[in-house]
Amino acid sequence: MARVYNFSAGPAMLPESVLQQACDEMLDWRGSGMCVAEMSHRGKEYMSIAAEAEADLRELLNVPNNYKVLFLQGGASSQFAAVPMNLLRGGSSADYINTGSWSKKAISEARHYCSNVNVAATTEESKFTRAPVPAEIQLSGDAAYLHYTPNETIEGVEFAYIPETGGCPLVADMSSTLLSRPIDISRFGLIYAGAQKNIGPAGLTIVIVREDLIGMPIAGTPTMFDYKIHADNDSMYNTPATYAWYLAGLVFKWLKDLGGLDAMAIINQRKAALLYNAIDSSSFYANPVQPTDRSWMNVPFTLANPALDDAFLKGAKAANLTTLKGHRSVGGMRASIYNAMPEAGVAALVEFMREFERTQG
Amino acid sequence: MARVYNFSAGPAMLPESVLQQACDEMLDWRGSGMCVAEMSHRGKEYMSIAAEAEADLRELLNVPNNYKVLFLQGGASSQFAAVPMNLLRGGSSADYINTGSWSKKAISEARHYCSNVNVAATTEESKFTRAPVPAEIQLSGDAAYLHYTPNETIEGVEFAYIPETGGCPLVADMSSTLLSRPIDISRFGLIYAGAQKNIGPAGLTIVIVREDLIGMPIAGTPTMFDYKIHADNDSMYNTPATYAWYLAGLVFKWLKDLGGLDAMAIINQRKAALLYNAIDSSSFYANPVQPTDRSWMNVPFTLANPALDDAFLKGAKAANLTTLKGHRSVGGMRASIYNAMPEAGVAALVEFMREFERTQG
């Protein structure tokens, strides 16, 4: 079968050239006689692979020197606990912005560690179809940090701005947006992201943290959740997810070859515009999100007649357009169009949508 | 370059046929048009891969129905905290046997959660060159569980028996021994193992736990460290390490094709005997471990003249025998000969050792 255009929200498509290179190097990485997955993480071959991946990520994101870049395990779900465990630093209160499903999970976990989780803003009244405007964000003043979710994978809502915090460390779950465009890392105290959208395979989690914020975990923090331990050991306190880290490194090279995040942002904006225009120009399809706050990465949409959902999914699959079913909490469809989704894939989806409307509408 | 015989303690060799199959399926898993790393973990293709891997592991180890098998992240180092967090169950005391470096790490982490960690036996006086005999193990009576390390990867010490606990749940860090031979799972309350020795790539951690022991985590346990959460969600509470899980599944098929753990045990015993015999029959090489307690998986040995260590390593590498340097805490050499190390690899090492002794001795 041909390769499909896979619109999964994550794990998601990887660049075909990355998969091809991984395959070419599977039995023998550059004359080493080993697959990267077989290498000791303490050996010089693997150490060079790991260091080069970190250097490339730092270059892509222009990470300042006073930030640590960690390659961890456990997914963003582990960070929901690790963030308060590490960043409360003697405090007991934290601010959270609630913009959807993943914000809620972060808030719920934070309540286990904070005596006060202040919801600094919520858009629940809109059914999470928008981001808050800056004036809606009410900081509590004594919070150890402000946490938000710049892109909500399920609702397809993305912040078009970075919240101002007046010096309070800003923490962002960037799982579904990191590497989609340039960002000013210096505005953040901590950024985390599960890899399985824009970075690499599931099982790797990136944490970028300002180094003055770490080293004071609360009592009971597992050693493996202590950022300082990982920072002091170059993410090799224990055996890291070596093969996933290597694949992420190949993705970083691919991004650099494409021209980095400036170039990627132009492509991503174009892909998103193509799909949203197709939705908006038809009464057959609809996206509920306020246009200014629409995600470049995750595009939920509904059919005017939900009775046609199954036929849509079946027809799409026949056209090699897969994993378009929407999240059960939202319904309808969702097209996740991360970095590795080619523009031709979005064009093929739009073409299919028009044809489906013409024949079924 | 030809494939090498890689004696790394972990990450370690994978079966060549597994790597070849992963390569063959890299761009298109069985007509899906996707790499397994690109598949949604909620999709039917991936669900079938995950379920089949679990079924094969259960079959290999003959896991009773009242045990859950979890596919987690974070390595054995995360389990050092997760075990007390989940298994104290209202108690505050646990028994630990200290047989070397990994036991010590487990004990150190347990002290964060237990008001009393009773060292039920230690062989530190022997510099960890033996396992305790059964009569040396002093259970405290009020411990929530007894933890031990059946195989110490660094010291190369392995228990030839399973400790009797009189009903106290027995917990084992089997990272470097699981799947090397048949075991009676019903003797254990919980077994955990990082994948990167006998199971698959680093980044995957297997936990096998008796289901009546879970569901009472201590306050402050991260959701991601709560076994019950993972058990109730078939290890898909969050996105698991999907590709590592798939590769582990290929390893399980390879083991089944070889005849399962009975067959593997015969091969492993033969490989270990070949290497220990070579060491013992020469005054040029030495292994300090009491013969009854020698590991089948990790064989540390020293040269009578340590000034020859570098020449040994260099010559071995030239003969395609890699990663033989011993752990810094022990010195000398270490040959890890996990399941995926072919008998021909051990034979080649023994041949090289004899030749090195003849020319340098």
XYZ file of C-alpha atoms in Angstrom:
722
model
C 0.000 0.000 0.000
C 1.075 3.592 -0.528
C 1.912 5.757 2.453
C -1.227 7.418 3.787
C -1.900 10.965 4.918
C -2.450 10.299 8.595
C -4.286 13.058 10.473
C -3.822 11.487 13.919
C -3.609 13.886 16.877
C -0.658 11.903 18.165
C 1.257 9.733 17.809
C 1.319 11.343 14.405
C 3.095 11.341 11.066
C 6.861 11.462 10.942
C 8.744 12.845 7.951
C 9.194 10.065 5.398
C 12.865 10.947 4.966
C 13.390 10.474 8.712
C 11.804 7.018 8.600
C 13.890 6.133 5.554
C 17.089 7.195 7.302
C 16.142 5.271 10.454
C 15.604 2.225 8.271
C 18.916 2.696 6.440
C 20.741 2.939 9.795
C 18.756 0.224 11.570
C 21.325 -2.570 11.428
C 24.456 -0.460 11.356
C 24.603 3.169 12.449
C 27.416 4.730 10.462
C 29.841 1.842 10.616
C 29.316 1.173 14.307
C 27.867 -2.261 13.614
C 24.970 -1.416 15.931
C 21.445 -0.072 15.770
C 21.201 3.112 17.840
C 18.729 1.246 20.078
C 21.527 -1.193 20.959
C 24.091 1.408 22.005
C 25.127 2.022 25.582
C 23.900 5.488 26.526
C 27.340 6.007 28.123
C 29.248 5.166 24.942
C 30.827 7.822 22.765
C 28.653 7.065 19.720
C 25.418 7.563 21.618
C 26.700 10.529 23.614
C 27.438 12.283 20.317
C 23.969 11.516 18.954
C 22.330 12.854 22.115
C 24.458 15.986 22.287
C 23.897 16.801 18.628
C 20.132 16.448 19.017
C 20.166 18.814 21.976
C 22.354 21.324 20.122
C 20.037 21.235 17.108
C 16.948 21.723 19.253
C 18.609 24.634 21.023
C 19.467 26.160 17.670
C 15.970 25.677 16.242
C 14.328 27.289 19.269
C 17.139 29.725 19.993
C 17.215 28.549 23.616
C 19.129 30.958 25.897
C 22.116 29.606 27.811
C 20.413 29.910 31.174
C 17.867 27.269 30.199
C 18.310 23.521 30.544
C 16.933 21.230 27.863
C 15.913 17.839 29.238
C 15.049 14.654 27.348
C 12.777 12.748 29.728
C 10.189 9.984 29.789
C 6.605 9.773 30.991
C 4.745 12.149 28.712
C 3.112 15.477 29.451
C 0.912 13.649 31.961
C 3.966 13.167 34.181
C 4.759 16.860 33.890
C 1.340 17.713 35.319
C 2.776 16.491 38.647
C 6.436 17.349 38.100
C 5.689 21.037 37.495
C 4.138 21.762 40.909
C 6.552 19.366 42.631
C 9.506 21.369 41.343
C 8.219 24.889 40.896
C 6.241 25.548 44.081
C 9.592 26.242 45.762
C 8.196 26.799 49.227
C 4.944 28.287 47.951
C 1.615 26.516 47.933
C -0.361 28.392 45.319
C -0.334 28.324 41.521
C -2.334 30.019 38.753
C -3.770 27.996 35.879
C -5.589 29.121 32.735
C -8.329 26.699 31.693
C -8.828 26.520 27.935
C -9.870 22.899 27.468
C -9.306 19.221 28.093
C -5.556 19.308 28.675
C -5.696 22.402 30.884
C -8.219 20.574 33.025
C -5.974 17.558 33.433
C -3.079 19.783 34.460
C -5.278 21.605 36.984
C -6.636 18.381 38.425
C -3.147 16.987 39.055
C -1.857 20.289 40.469
C -4.545 20.163 43.170
C -2.685 17.201 44.703
C 0.306 19.441 45.444
C -1.019 23.022 45.763
C -3.229 24.102 48.625
C -4.628 26.674 46.225
C -4.975 26.333 42.468
C -6.305 29.647 41.205
C -8.058 29.431 37.868
C -6.736 32.707 36.468
C -9.015 32.546 33.435
C -11.391 30.066 31.884
C -13.220 29.918 28.596
C -15.430 27.032 29.595
C -18.547 29.227 29.153
C -17.724 29.284 25.411
C -17.316 25.504 25.396
C -13.636 26.206 24.885
C -14.068 27.749 21.450
C -11.719 30.644 22.171
C -8.655 31.695 24.168
C -9.089 34.330 26.865
C -8.148 37.898 25.983
C -5.248 39.247 28.062
C -7.514 41.369 30.284
C -9.415 38.262 31.391
C -6.345 36.708 33.005
C -6.454 37.430 36.738
C -3.167 36.583 38.427
C -3.484 35.820 42.126
C -0.285 37.590 43.140
C 1.091 34.835 45.371
C 1.252 32.102 42.753
C 4.526 30.239 42.266
C 3.837 30.151 38.519
C 1.171 30.599 35.847
C 0.413 27.491 33.794
C -1.349 27.474 30.444
C -1.843 25.317 27.377
C -0.900 27.370 24.306
C -2.596 24.847 22.012
C -5.475 22.620 23.064
C -5.179 19.466 20.968
C -8.793 18.374 21.418
C -10.635 21.686 21.077
C -8.304 23.128 18.427
C -7.813 26.431 20.278
C -4.478 28.220 20.199
C -3.251 31.371 21.910
C -2.168 34.061 19.435
C -0.138 35.753 22.193
C 2.043 34.906 25.186
C 0.445 35.935 28.504
C 2.141 38.701 30.489
C 2.854 37.612 34.051
C 4.778 40.498 35.569
C 7.677 38.298 36.600
C 5.743 35.241 37.725
C 7.280 32.212 35.941
C 5.182 31.193 32.960
C 4.764 27.454 32.376
C 3.427 26.077 29.094
C 2.295 22.639 27.975
C 3.421 22.942 24.362
C 2.915 19.270 23.471
C 0.961 20.018 20.314
C 2.598 23.259 19.216
C 6.315 23.191 20.042
C 8.403 23.507 16.853
C 5.423 24.639 14.773
C 6.729 28.255 14.738
C 9.412 30.367 16.413
C 8.808 31.289 20.064
C 10.601 33.572 22.484
C 11.834 31.064 25.077
C 12.957 33.878 27.386
C 9.306 34.690 28.091
C 8.869 31.297 29.769
C 9.989 29.738 33.022
C 9.314 26.220 31.802
C 8.030 24.572 28.637
C 7.210 20.907 28.306
C 6.059 18.772 25.414
C 5.341 15.136 24.741
C 7.230 14.209 21.588
C 4.528 12.392 19.670
C 3.206 15.359 17.713
C 6.015 17.508 16.319
C 9.160 16.006 17.809
C 9.416 12.260 17.419
C 7.968 9.010 18.713
C 5.885 8.716 21.884
C 7.887 7.950 24.999
C 10.075 11.049 24.902
C 9.224 14.282 26.701
C 11.078 17.543 26.264
C 11.398 19.982 29.177
C 13.017 23.396 28.724
C 13.469 25.114 32.075
C 15.180 28.249 33.350
C 17.937 26.944 35.559
C 17.246 29.211 38.542
C 13.812 27.621 38.978
C 14.988 24.104 39.766
C 16.585 22.379 42.733
C 13.916 22.796 45.419
C 11.480 19.900 44.890
C 8.805 19.295 47.516
C 9.170 16.407 49.967
C 8.103 13.142 48.407
C 9.130 14.069 44.866
C 10.398 10.908 43.174
C 14.044 11.325 42.179
C 12.955 10.741 38.588
C 10.639 13.787 38.821
C 13.401 16.086 40.092
C 14.448 18.331 37.200
C 17.727 19.220 38.894
C 18.812 15.584 38.949
C 18.228 15.286 35.221
C 19.791 18.672 34.462
C 22.938 17.798 36.412
C 23.226 14.488 34.561
C 22.525 15.683 31.004
C 19.274 13.671 31.083
C 21.284 10.502 31.738
C 20.700 10.004 35.450
C 19.115 6.766 34.337
C 18.893 5.212 30.883
C 16.930 7.632 28.706
C 14.635 6.659 25.827
C 17.684 6.420 23.586
C 16.063 5.436 20.312
C 13.282 8.004 20.589
C 15.895 10.684 21.344
C 17.811 9.646 18.201
C 14.670 9.810 16.042
C 13.893 13.254 17.476
C 17.390 14.275 16.438
C 16.654 13.184 12.878
C 13.479 15.283 12.955
C 15.488 18.311 14.149
C 17.899 17.870 11.208
C 14.935 17.659 8.840
C 13.566 20.917 10.278
C 16.924 22.621 9.909
C 17.195 21.446 6.308
C 13.758 22.927 5.625
C 14.961 26.302 6.877
C 14.117 26.103 10.569
C 11.052 27.377 12.366
C 10.623 30.573 10.341
C 10.185 28.480 7.221
C 8.062 25.902 9.065
C 5.737 28.620 10.363
C 5.028 29.866 6.834
C 4.206 26.353 5.674
C 2.053 25.649 8.732
C 0.123 28.889 8.371
C -0.505 28.074 4.708
C -1.686 24.542 5.500
C -4.046 25.780 8.203
C -5.431 28.562 5.999
C -6.150 26.109 3.203
C -8.172 23.873 5.498
C -10.006 26.594 7.440
C -10.899 28.347 4.159
C -12.368 25.117 2.849
C -14.438 24.761 6.024
C -15.561 28.387 6.151
C -16.454 28.592 2.480
C -18.995 25.803 2.844
C -22.149 25.454 4.889
C -21.607 21.696 4.778
C -18.641 21.909 7.199
C -18.143 23.998 10.334
C -15.431 24.786 12.867
C -16.672 26.377 16.102
C -13.475 28.146 17.153
C -13.177 31.937 17.071
C -11.050 32.666 13.959
C -8.329 34.566 15.848
C -7.786 31.590 18.175
C -7.793 28.712 15.741
C -5.048 26.149 16.059
C -2.546 25.704 13.255
C -2.055 22.114 14.338
C -5.446 20.618 15.241
C -8.510 21.444 13.161
C -11.783 20.024 14.486
C -14.754 20.283 12.174
C -18.275 18.939 11.986
C -20.549 17.960 9.157
C -23.890 19.771 9.062
C -25.471 16.338 8.907
C -23.790 14.035 11.461
C -25.551 11.066 9.867
C -22.928 11.372 7.123
C -19.952 11.090 9.523
C -19.397 7.399 8.920
C -19.591 7.769 5.144
C -17.128 10.655 5.354
C -14.627 8.627 7.357
C -15.018 5.603 5.105
C -14.595 7.648 1.936
C -11.604 9.458 3.381
C -9.929 6.210 4.291
C -10.478 4.916 0.761
C -8.676 8.055 -0.427
C -5.721 7.279 1.922
C -6.740 10.021 4.379
C -6.763 8.354 7.797
C -7.452 8.959 11.494
C -9.875 11.843 10.933
C -12.436 10.880 13.560
C -12.903 13.661 16.125
C -12.270 13.219 19.830
C -15.257 11.640 21.549
C -15.724 14.731 23.748
C -16.131 17.006 20.699
C -17.465 14.685 18.007
C -17.265 15.187 14.250
C -13.847 15.196 12.639
C -10.402 16.390 13.574
C -7.518 16.901 11.176
C -4.188 17.211 12.962
C -1.747 18.790 10.561
C 1.569 18.800 12.392
C 4.893 19.672 10.808
C 5.286 16.275 9.139
C 1.936 16.489 7.324
C 2.859 17.581 3.790
C 0.965 20.421 2.152
C -0.101 17.854 -0.441
C -1.852 15.964 2.350
C -3.923 18.963 3.357
C -4.675 19.667 -0.300
C -5.829 16.070 -0.737
C -8.096 16.378 2.282
C -9.620 19.618 1.012
C -10.157 18.034 -2.392
C -11.859 15.056 -0.766
C -14.064 17.319 1.371
C -15.245 19.247 -1.702
C -15.941 16.068 -3.610
C -17.766 14.517 -0.641
C -19.924 17.631 -0.303
C -20.641 17.602 -4.041
C -21.772 13.988 -4.054
C -23.382 13.721 -0.600
C -24.380 17.283 0.215
C 31.022 -2.641 8.672
C 29.756 -6.000 9.851
C 27.439 -6.195 12.809
C 29.425 -6.366 16.046
C 29.045 -8.526 19.126
C 28.040 -5.850 21.593
C 28.484 -6.768 25.269
C 26.812 -3.628 26.612
C 25.012 -3.954 29.962
C 22.104 -2.008 28.515
C 20.862 -0.722 26.192
C 22.045 -3.958 24.676
C 21.900 -6.082 21.547
C 18.576 -6.794 19.912
C 17.996 -9.870 17.747
C 19.078 -9.091 14.198
C 15.873 -10.590 12.804
C 13.865 -8.172 14.962
C 15.799 -5.194 13.635
C 15.370 -6.473 10.073
C 11.620 -6.815 10.534
C 11.389 -3.333 12.081
C 13.229 -2.002 9.061
C 11.001 -3.885 6.609
C 7.902 -2.458 8.333
C 9.292 1.041 8.901
C 7.453 2.883 6.152
C 4.393 0.679 5.941
C 3.283 -1.682 8.669
C 1.412 -4.504 6.946
C -0.401 -2.386 4.384
C -1.445 0.317 6.845
C 0.637 2.931 5.037
C 2.114 3.940 8.399
C 5.122 3.251 10.571
C 4.007 1.851 13.913
C 5.510 4.986 15.519
C 2.975 7.068 13.575
C -0.119 5.172 14.676
C -2.667 6.530 17.093
C -2.471 4.416 20.233
C -6.295 4.390 20.181
C -6.510 3.033 16.633
C -7.341 -0.582 15.915
C -3.989 -1.349 14.255
C -1.986 -0.248 17.278
C -4.416 -1.739 19.797
C -3.910 -5.120 18.128
C -0.112 -4.769 18.237
C -0.206 -3.850 21.931
C -2.628 -6.598 22.891
C -0.656 -9.248 21.002
C 2.576 -8.200 22.699
C 0.939 -8.488 26.111
C -0.564 -11.874 25.269
C 2.811 -13.173 24.074
C 4.572 -11.926 27.201
C 1.925 -13.539 29.379
C 2.379 -16.796 27.492
C 6.185 -16.699 27.720
C 6.122 -16.084 31.463
C 2.952 -18.070 32.138
C 1.485 -15.082 34.002
C -1.530 -16.048 36.151
C -4.839 -14.288 35.454
C -4.817 -12.410 38.731
C -1.745 -10.442 37.660
C -1.776 -7.252 35.604
C 0.953 -6.700 33.016
C 1.727 -3.008 32.522
C 3.771 -1.348 29.763
C 5.044 1.872 31.363
C 7.717 4.519 30.957
C 10.429 5.872 33.230
C 12.736 2.924 33.768
C 13.382 0.861 36.851
C 14.539 4.070 38.558
C 10.921 5.264 38.542
C 9.822 1.978 40.062
C 12.128 2.568 43.022
C 9.586 5.238 44.080
C 6.444 3.707 42.602
C 6.861 0.460 44.556
C 6.673 2.009 48.050
C 4.111 4.590 46.882
C 1.753 1.811 45.823
C 2.598 -1.140 48.034
C 2.895 0.390 51.500
C -0.928 0.301 51.616
C -1.248 1.996 54.989
C 1.984 0.525 56.339
C 5.211 2.424 56.761
C 7.852 -0.281 56.819
C 9.463 -2.365 54.101
C 12.198 -5.008 53.954
C 15.002 -4.780 51.384
C 17.821 -7.190 50.585
C 21.043 -5.419 49.664
C 23.137 -7.311 47.117
C 24.773 -4.466 45.215
C 24.509 -1.197 43.324
C 20.906 -1.479 42.175
C 19.660 -2.743 45.538
C 21.246 0.307 47.110
C 19.483 2.679 44.746
C 16.158 1.034 45.477
C 16.784 1.272 49.233
C 17.815 4.897 49.027
C 14.634 5.904 47.197
C 12.418 3.812 49.502
C 13.656 5.807 52.497
C 11.761 8.816 51.101
C 8.464 6.986 51.598
C 9.003 4.436 54.388
C 9.575 5.479 57.987
C 11.491 2.230 58.334
C 13.479 0.459 55.642
C 14.734 -2.759 57.178
C 17.756 -4.220 55.443
C 16.730 -7.862 55.732
C 20.090 -9.108 54.477
C 23.222 -7.630 53.009
C 26.284 -9.092 51.384
C 28.237 -5.865 51.428
C 30.877 -7.457 53.676
C 31.752 -9.720 50.729
C 31.945 -6.700 48.390
C 28.786 -8.089 46.855
C 30.413 -11.204 45.490
C 27.611 -13.500 46.606
C 23.875 -13.662 47.281
C 22.740 -14.239 50.867
C 21.760 -17.761 51.839
C 18.094 -18.122 52.820
C 18.868 -18.290 56.557
C 20.523 -14.861 56.422
C 17.300 -13.115 55.364
C 15.684 -11.610 58.468
C 12.145 -10.436 57.766
C 10.946 -7.691 60.083
C 7.419 -9.024 60.402
C 5.626 -5.727 59.876
C 6.993 -4.975 56.389
C 4.542 -4.196 53.597
C 6.782 -6.126 51.200
C 10.244 -7.616 50.717
C 12.234 -6.132 47.832
C 15.255 -7.743 46.228
C 17.317 -7.622 43.044
C 17.509 -11.150 41.622
C 20.363 -10.148 39.313
C 22.792 -7.331 40.041
C 23.888 -5.983 36.662
C 27.055 -4.327 37.931
C 28.366 -6.954 40.342
C 27.220 -9.938 38.271
C 25.533 -11.667 41.219
C 22.339 -13.644 40.725
C 20.075 -15.430 43.193
C 19.810 -19.156 42.495
C 16.564 -19.290 44.518
C 13.447 -17.221 45.205
C 13.299 -15.973 48.819
C 10.554 -17.357 51.044
C 8.516 -14.584 52.643
C 5.765 -16.372 54.516
C 3.025 -14.409 52.764
C 4.707 -10.996 52.672
C 4.523 -9.733 49.054
C 7.833 -10.292 47.277
C 8.974 -7.506 44.939
C 11.775 -8.035 42.423
C 13.755 -5.706 40.181
C 14.256 -8.127 37.310
C 15.610 -5.579 34.835
C 18.597 -7.668 33.865
C 17.165 -11.159 34.228
C 13.512 -11.168 33.155
C 12.977 -13.508 30.192
C 16.361 -15.179 30.633
C 14.717 -18.307 32.073
C 11.300 -19.490 33.290
C 10.145 -18.108 36.638
C 7.163 -18.874 38.852
C 5.309 -15.556 38.760
C 2.910 -16.706 41.496
C 5.757 -16.463 44.007
C 5.899 -12.688 43.494
C 3.706 -9.756 44.425
C 5.338 -7.469 41.880
C 8.085 -7.720 39.265
C 9.477 -4.792 37.321
C 12.051 -4.525 34.579
C 13.493 -1.837 32.368
C 13.278 -3.110 28.806
C 16.773 -2.324 27.595
C 18.379 -5.650 28.458
C 16.186 -8.587 27.478
C 12.941 -6.978 26.327
C 13.412 -4.160 23.826
C 14.602 -0.586 23.538
C 15.130 1.730 26.516
C 12.112 3.811 27.430
C 9.772 0.924 28.148
C 9.311 -0.583 31.608
C 7.368 -3.752 32.337
C 5.493 -4.157 35.613
C 3.767 -7.417 36.522
C 1.679 -7.005 39.662
C -0.837 -9.096 41.596
C -4.053 -7.172 41.230
C -5.056 -7.274 44.906
C -1.952 -5.227 45.809
C -2.854 -2.076 43.883
C -5.302 0.784 44.308
C -4.135 2.327 47.604
C -1.326 4.737 46.661
C 0.006 7.078 49.328
C -0.965 10.759 49.282
C 1.131 12.687 46.786
C 1.598 9.797 44.378
C 1.644 11.230 40.851
C -1.239 9.822 38.810
C 1.367 8.448 36.420
C 2.892 6.414 39.290
C -0.441 4.866 40.286
C -0.441 1.262 39.058
C -4.230 1.020 39.351
C -4.699 3.871 36.872
C -2.529 2.099 34.319
C -4.084 -1.298 35.021
C -7.599 0.059 34.544
C -6.599 1.678 31.255
C -4.622 -1.205 29.725
C -1.461 0.941 30.036
C -3.083 3.622 27.849
C -4.096 6.185 30.461
C -1.743 8.434 28.519
C 0.164 7.798 25.302
C 2.507 4.876 25.973
C 5.927 4.378 24.382
C 4.206 2.882 21.350
C 7.198 2.064 19.172
C 9.196 0.528 22.015
C 6.161 -1.595 22.926
C 5.954 -2.796 19.302
C 9.664 -3.693 19.222
C 9.250 -5.580 22.500
C 6.432 -7.488 20.834
C 8.780 -8.503 18.029
C 11.278 -9.727 20.632
C 8.547 -11.794 22.303
C 7.720 -13.437 18.946
C 11.407 -14.171 18.431
C 11.553 -15.830 21.851
C 8.467 -17.901 21.120
C 9.939 -19.008 17.787
C 13.092 -20.103 19.610
C 11.009 -22.319 21.869
C 10.213 -19.968 24.736
C 11.987 -19.568 28.048
C 12.780 -23.241 28.601
C 14.818 -23.216 25.403
C 16.288 -19.794 26.164
C 17.410 -20.958 29.615
C 19.366 -23.854 28.131
C 21.114 -21.522 25.693
C 21.820 -18.922 28.388
C 23.221 -21.489 30.769
C 25.486 -22.797 28.006
C 26.699 -19.297 27.076
C 27.451 -18.455 30.708
C 29.237 -21.761 31.307
C 31.435 -21.222 28.258
C 32.563 -17.829 29.492
C 32.983 -18.697 33.181
C 34.931 -21.829 32.226
C 37.271 -19.731 30.120
C 37.809 -17.364 33.047
C 38.243 -20.092 35.661
C 40.604 -22.193 33.573
C 43.089 -19.337 33.342
C 45.071 -17.462 35.953
C 45.166 -14.540 33.534
C 41.440 -13.779 34.092
C 39.358 -13.785 37.260
C 35.744 -13.388 38.331
C 35.230 -12.710 42.046
C 31.682 -14.020 42.403
C 30.927 -17.181 44.338
C 30.268 -19.831 41.659
C 26.767 -20.709 42.877
C 25.683 -17.067 42.618
C 27.140 -16.079 39.283
C 24.931 -14.208 36.889
C 23.957 -15.777 33.591
C 23.574 -12.308 32.113
C 26.411 -10.098 33.383
C 29.922 -11.491 33.682
C 32.467 -9.127 35.219
C 36.061 -10.219 35.015
C 39.475 -8.725 35.625
C 42.859 -9.191 34.057
C 45.618 -10.245 36.458
C 47.575 -7.302 35.091
C 45.304 -4.219 34.885
C 47.954 -2.446 32.833
C 46.753 -4.613 29.948
C 43.118 -3.449 30.214
C 43.404 -0.862 27.455
C 45.153 -3.257 25.082
C 42.464 -5.855 25.795
C 39.653 -3.422 24.996
C 41.388 -2.180 21.872
C 42.090 -5.674 20.608
C 38.551 -6.783 21.376
C 37.125 -3.849 19.458
C 39.321 -4.694 16.467
C 37.789 -8.176 16.632
C 34.265 -6.664 16.568
C 33.720 -7.362 20.296
C 32.502 -4.077 21.787
C 31.450 -2.426 25.043
C 33.438 -4.727 27.300
C 34.734 -2.117 29.721
C 33.644 -2.870 33.283
C 31.546 -0.525 35.379
C 33.688 2.168 37.000
C 32.721 0.937 40.493
C 34.085 -2.551 39.792
C 36.746 -1.985 37.146
C 38.119 -4.522 34.689
C 35.770 -5.928 32.087
C 32.131 -6.888 31.947
C 30.522 -9.049 29.299
C 26.754 -8.779 29.315
C 25.379 -11.756 27.466
C 21.645 -11.217 27.332
C 19.227 -13.293 25.262
C 20.088 -11.509 22.016
C 23.823 -12.225 22.296
C 24.366 -15.217 20.017
C 26.341 -18.196 21.258
C 28.782 -17.410 18.446
C 29.398 -14.035 20.111
C 30.396 -15.634 23.396
C 32.536 -18.155 21.523
C 34.261 -15.305 19.688
C 34.930 -13.526 22.983
C 36.380 -16.667 24.552
C 38.532 -17.215 21.484
C 39.771 -13.623 21.679
C 40.497 -13.956 25.418
C 42.609 -17.068 24.831
C 44.487 -15.453 21.980
C 45.070 -12.281 24.003
C 46.398 -14.295 26.917
C 48.679 -16.287 24.571
C 50.171 -13.158 23.002
C 50.162 -10.782 25.984
C 50.200 -13.114 28.981
